[in-house]
Amino acid sequence: MANSKLGIMFFMSGLGVAGAGLLLGLFYAPSVSSEEWNAPEAYRIIFWHVPTAWTSFITFGMLFVGSLGWMWKREEWAWKLSGISAELSLLYGLCVVVSGTIWGMAEWGVPWDWGDVRLNTYAVLSGLALYLVMSRKSQPDTPEYRDVYSGIGLFGFLLVPLTYFATIAWQVRHPAPIVGPASEPNSVDPVIYQVWLLSFAGFLLLMIGQAILSSRVYSEEIRLEKLQTIIDEMNEG
């Protein structure tokens, strides 16, 4: 019960902070030049797009930790973490893909450019998360399946650095990185950057709350499965 309360606290705090960041992005963040942007007002969707992208990279990192933990230690916590992380990666991955296509349609005139490596590597990442979520619900829970699942999770994480550096090696439409070692200094207005960080903090709190609540749900599902097994054995006896 204590974990549930903690998860709800993080979840509600994340909603509040992320909501504040999105409102600031809509009404407070400065406008951009119509000479540099084809759809200067549509750029405000990036206050959703960018923070959810950063959050998704963290969830894919969690998937890597869970997958590695299962492959290396055969620990149940690692298997649970990989399942929770795959679901969160799918959720935030879809947030990124949907918001990105909306912005792309406004700014580029097309929702997707199949010639842009970064767009495609991120699409593969999201598709991989979808596969992991669906397969976990449809495949029998065996040690062999867990090994295959974890192997795919480990492979998927390799796409994260590739996605980050793709715009450096093969920049087509997607803007270059704005944070990290490959970013250009002073490439973003400080106010825009601050609102991004606030929105990211909100989505991060929201994700932590979701992870805690999902962990509780997984624990209850395992408990119910054990109770069902006991009941079935009693009926057979």
CSV table of C-alpha atoms in Angstrom, one decimal:
chain,number,residue,atom,x,y,z
A,1,MET,CA,0.0,0.0,0.0
A,2,ALA,CA,2.9,2.4,0.8
A,3,ASN,CA,4.4,1.8,-2.7
A,4,SER,CA,1.0,2.6,-4.2
A,5,LYS,CA,0.8,5.9,-2.4
A,6,LEU,CA,4.3,6.8,-3.4
A,7,GLY,CA,3.5,5.9,-7.0
A,8,ILE,CA,0.4,8.0,-7.0
A,9,MET,CA,2.3,10.9,-5.4
A,10,PHE,CA,4.9,10.8,-8.2
A,11,PHE,CA,2.2,10.4,-10.8
A,12,MET,CA,0.2,13.3,-9.7
A,13,SER,CA,3.3,15.5,-9.2
A,14,GLY,CA,4.4,14.6,-12.7
A,15,LEU,CA,1.1,15.5,-14.2
A,16,GLY,CA,1.2,18.9,-12.5
A,17,VAL,CA,4.8,19.8,-13.4
A,18,ALA,CA,4.5,18.5,-17.0
A,19,GLY,CA,1.2,20.3,-17.4
A,20,ALA,CA,2.8,23.6,-16.2
A,21,GLY,CA,5.7,23.1,-18.6
A,22,LEU,CA,3.3,22.5,-21.5
A,23,LEU,CA,1.3,25.6,-20.7
A,24,LEU,CA,4.5,27.7,-20.4
A,25,GLY,CA,5.5,26.3,-23.8
A,26,LEU,CA,2.2,27.3,-25.3
A,27,PHE,CA,1.8,30.8,-23.8
A,28,TYR,CA,5.1,31.9,-22.3
A,29,ALA,CA,8.0,30.6,-24.5
A,30,PRO,CA,9.2,33.1,-27.1
A,31,SER,CA,8.1,32.8,-30.7
A,32,VAL,CA,10.6,31.7,-33.4
A,33,SER,CA,11.4,33.4,-36.6
A,34,SER,CA,9.1,32.9,-39.5
A,35,GLU,CA,12.1,33.3,-41.8
A,36,GLU,CA,13.8,30.2,-40.3
A,37,TRP,CA,10.6,28.1,-39.6
A,38,ASN,CA,7.9,27.2,-42.1
A,39,ALA,CA,5.3,26.8,-39.3
A,40,PRO,CA,6.6,29.0,-36.5
A,41,GLU,CA,3.7,28.4,-34.1
A,42,ALA,CA,3.7,24.7,-34.7
A,43,TYR,CA,7.1,24.6,-33.1
A,44,ARG,CA,5.5,24.7,-29.7
A,45,ILE,CA,4.7,21.0,-29.9
A,46,ILE,CA,8.3,20.4,-29.2
A,47,PHE,CA,7.6,21.1,-25.6
A,48,TRP,CA,5.8,17.8,-25.6
A,49,HIS,CA,8.0,16.1,-28.3
A,50,VAL,CA,11.5,16.7,-26.9
A,51,PRO,CA,10.8,15.9,-23.1
A,52,THR,CA,9.0,12.7,-24.0
A,53,ALA,CA,11.9,11.7,-26.3
A,54,TRP,CA,14.4,12.3,-23.4
A,55,THR,CA,12.1,10.3,-21.1
A,56,SER,CA,11.9,7.4,-23.6
A,57,PHE,CA,15.6,7.1,-23.8
A,58,ILE,CA,15.6,6.6,-20.0
A,59,THR,CA,13.0,3.9,-20.2
A,60,PHE,CA,15.0,2.2,-23.0
A,61,GLY,CA,17.9,2.4,-20.6
A,62,MET,CA,15.8,0.7,-17.9
A,63,LEU,CA,14.9,-2.0,-20.4
A,64,PHE,CA,18.6,-2.5,-21.0
A,65,VAL,CA,19.3,-2.9,-17.2
A,66,GLY,CA,16.4,-5.3,-16.8
A,67,SER,CA,17.4,-7.4,-19.8
A,68,LEU,CA,21.0,-7.5,-18.8
A,69,GLY,CA,20.0,-8.4,-15.2
A,70,TRP,CA,18.0,-11.3,-16.4
A,71,MET,CA,20.6,-12.6,-18.8
A,72,TRP,CA,23.4,-12.3,-16.3
A,73,LYS,CA,21.8,-13.0,-12.9
A,74,ARG,CA,18.5,-14.6,-13.6
A,75,GLU,CA,16.9,-12.3,-11.1
A,76,GLU,CA,13.1,-11.9,-10.9
A,77,TRP,CA,13.3,-8.2,-10.3
A,78,ALA,CA,15.2,-7.8,-13.6
A,79,TRP,CA,12.4,-9.7,-15.5
A,80,LYS,CA,9.8,-7.5,-13.9
A,81,LEU,CA,11.8,-4.3,-14.7
A,82,SER,CA,12.2,-5.3,-18.4
A,83,GLY,CA,8.5,-5.8,-18.7
A,84,ILE,CA,7.6,-2.5,-17.1
A,85,SER,CA,10.3,-0.7,-19.1
A,86,ALA,CA,9.0,-2.1,-22.4
A,87,GLU,CA,5.5,-0.8,-21.7
A,88,LEU,CA,6.8,2.6,-20.7
A,89,SER,CA,9.1,2.7,-23.7
A,90,LEU,CA,6.2,2.0,-26.0
A,91,LEU,CA,4.1,4.7,-24.3
A,92,TYR,CA,6.6,7.4,-24.5
A,93,GLY,CA,7.8,6.2,-27.9
A,94,LEU,CA,4.3,6.7,-29.3
A,95,CYS,CA,4.2,10.1,-27.7
A,96,VAL,CA,7.3,11.0,-29.6
A,97,VAL,CA,6.2,9.5,-32.9
A,98,VAL,CA,2.8,11.0,-32.9
A,99,SER,CA,3.9,14.5,-31.9
A,100,GLY,CA,6.8,14.3,-34.4
A,101,THR,CA,4.5,13.4,-37.3
A,102,ILE,CA,2.1,16.3,-36.4
A,103,TRP,CA,5.0,18.8,-36.4
A,104,GLY,CA,6.5,17.3,-39.5
A,105,MET,CA,3.3,17.8,-41.4
A,106,ALA,CA,3.2,21.4,-40.4
A,107,GLU,CA,6.9,22.2,-40.8
A,108,TRP,CA,8.0,19.9,-43.7
A,109,GLY,CA,4.7,19.3,-45.4
A,110,VAL,CA,5.0,15.5,-44.9
A,111,PRO,CA,4.5,13.6,-41.7
A,112,TRP,CA,7.4,11.3,-42.2
A,113,ASP,CA,10.6,11.2,-44.3
A,114,TRP,CA,11.8,7.7,-44.9
A,115,GLY,CA,15.1,9.0,-46.0
A,116,ASP,CA,15.9,10.4,-42.6
A,117,VAL,CA,18.0,7.9,-40.6
A,118,ARG,CA,17.1,9.3,-37.2
A,119,LEU,CA,13.3,9.1,-37.8
A,120,ASN,CA,13.7,5.5,-39.0
A,121,THR,CA,15.9,4.3,-36.1
A,122,TYR,CA,13.5,5.8,-33.6
A,123,ALA,CA,10.6,4.1,-35.5
A,124,VAL,CA,12.4,0.8,-35.1
A,125,LEU,CA,12.9,1.4,-31.4
A,126,SER,CA,9.2,2.0,-30.9
A,127,GLY,CA,8.3,-1.0,-33.0
A,128,LEU,CA,10.7,-3.1,-30.9
A,129,ALA,CA,8.9,-1.9,-27.8
A,130,LEU,CA,5.6,-2.8,-29.3
A,131,TYR,CA,6.8,-6.3,-30.2
A,132,LEU,CA,8.1,-6.9,-26.7
A,133,VAL,CA,4.9,-5.8,-25.0
A,134,MET,CA,2.7,-7.9,-27.3
A,135,SER,CA,4.9,-10.9,-27.2
A,136,ARG,CA,5.0,-10.8,-23.4
A,137,LYS,CA,1.2,-11.0,-23.3
A,138,SER,CA,0.9,-13.8,-25.9
A,139,GLN,CA,3.9,-16.1,-25.4
A,140,PRO,CA,4.3,-18.7,-22.6
A,141,ASP,CA,6.6,-17.6,-19.7
A,142,THR,CA,9.5,-20.0,-20.1
A,143,PRO,CA,13.2,-19.5,-19.4
A,144,GLU,CA,13.9,-19.8,-23.2
A,145,TYR,CA,11.4,-17.1,-24.0
A,146,ARG,CA,12.8,-14.8,-21.3
A,147,ASP,CA,16.3,-15.2,-22.9
A,148,VAL,CA,15.0,-14.3,-26.3
A,149,TYR,CA,13.1,-11.4,-24.9
A,150,SER,CA,16.1,-10.1,-23.0
A,151,GLY,CA,18.3,-10.5,-26.0
A,152,ILE,CA,16.0,-8.3,-28.1
A,153,GLY,CA,15.9,-5.8,-25.3
A,154,LEU,CA,19.7,-5.6,-25.2
A,155,PHE,CA,19.8,-5.2,-29.0
A,156,GLY,CA,17.2,-2.4,-28.9
A,157,PHE,CA,19.3,-0.3,-26.5
A,158,LEU,CA,22.1,-0.2,-29.1
A,159,LEU,CA,19.7,1.9,-31.3
A,160,VAL,CA,19.6,4.6,-28.6
A,161,PRO,CA,23.1,6.0,-29.3
A,162,LEU,CA,22.6,5.4,-33.0
A,163,THR,CA,19.5,7.5,-32.9
A,164,TYR,CA,21.2,10.3,-31.0
A,165,PHE,CA,24.2,10.5,-33.4
A,166,ALA,CA,22.2,9.8,-36.6
A,167,THR,CA,21.6,13.5,-37.3
A,168,ILE,CA,25.3,14.2,-37.1
A,169,ALA,CA,26.3,11.6,-39.6
A,170,TRP,CA,23.2,11.6,-41.8
A,171,GLN,CA,21.2,14.8,-41.1
A,172,VAL,CA,18.3,15.1,-43.6
A,173,ARG,CA,15.3,16.7,-42.0
A,174,HIS,CA,15.5,16.2,-38.2
A,175,PRO,CA,17.3,19.0,-36.4
A,176,ALA,CA,20.7,18.2,-34.9
A,177,PRO,CA,21.0,17.3,-31.2
A,178,ILE,CA,20.4,20.1,-28.7
A,179,VAL,CA,21.9,18.5,-25.6
A,180,GLY,CA,24.9,16.3,-25.1
A,181,PRO,CA,28.4,16.1,-26.5
A,182,ALA,CA,27.3,16.6,-30.1
A,183,SER,CA,25.1,19.7,-29.5
A,184,GLU,CA,26.0,23.1,-30.6
A,185,PRO,CA,26.5,25.7,-27.8
A,186,ASN,CA,23.9,28.4,-27.5
A,187,SER,CA,21.8,26.8,-30.2
A,188,VAL,CA,18.5,27.2,-28.2
A,189,ASP,CA,17.0,30.2,-26.6
A,190,PRO,CA,17.6,29.9,-22.8
A,191,VAL,CA,13.9,30.4,-22.0
A,192,ILE,CA,12.9,27.5,-24.4
A,193,TYR,CA,15.6,25.4,-22.8
A,194,GLN,CA,14.4,26.1,-19.3
A,195,VAL,CA,10.8,25.2,-20.2
A,196,TRP,CA,12.0,22.0,-21.9
A,197,LEU,CA,13.8,21.1,-18.6
A,198,LEU,CA,10.7,21.8,-16.6
A,199,SER,CA,8.5,19.6,-18.9
A,200,PHE,CA,11.2,16.9,-18.8
A,201,ALA,CA,11.2,16.9,-15.0
A,202,GLY,CA,7.4,16.5,-15.1
A,203,PHE,CA,7.5,13.6,-17.5
A,204,LEU,CA,10.3,12.0,-15.5
A,205,LEU,CA,8.2,12.2,-12.3
A,206,LEU,CA,5.2,10.9,-14.2
A,207,MET,CA,7.3,8.0,-15.6
A,208,ILE,CA,8.6,7.1,-12.1
A,209,GLY,CA,5.1,7.1,-10.7
A,210,GLN,CA,3.9,4.8,-13.6
A,211,ALA,CA,6.8,2.4,-13.0
A,212,ILE,CA,6.1,2.2,-9.3
A,213,LEU,CA,2.4,1.5,-9.9
A,214,SER,CA,3.1,-1.0,-12.7
A,215,SER,CA,5.5,-2.8,-10.3
A,216,ARG,CA,2.6,-3.1,-7.8
A,217,VAL,CA,0.3,-4.4,-10.5
A,218,TYR,CA,2.9,-7.0,-11.6
A,219,SER,CA,3.3,-8.2,-8.0
A,220,GLU,CA,-0.5,-8.6,-7.6
A,221,GLU,CA,-0.7,-10.5,-10.8
A,222,ILE,CA,1.9,-12.9,-9.6
A,223,ARG,CA,0.1,-13.3,-6.3
A,224,LEU,CA,-3.2,-14.0,-8.1
A,225,GLU,CA,-1.5,-16.6,-10.3
A,226,LYS,CA,-0.1,-18.4,-7.3
A,227,LEU,CA,-3.5,-18.3,-5.6
A,228,GLN,CA,-5.1,-19.7,-8.8
A,229,THR,CA,-2.6,-22.5,-8.9
A,230,ILE,CA,-3.4,-23.4,-5.3
A,231,ILE,CA,-7.1,-23.4,-6.0
A,232,ASP,CA,-6.7,-25.5,-9.1
A,233,GLU,CA,-4.6,-28.1,-7.2
A,234,MET,CA,-7.2,-28.2,-4.5
A,235,ASN,CA,-10.0,-28.8,-7.0
A,236,GLU,CA,-8.0,-31.5,-8.7
A,237,GLY,CA,-7.3,-33.2,-5.4
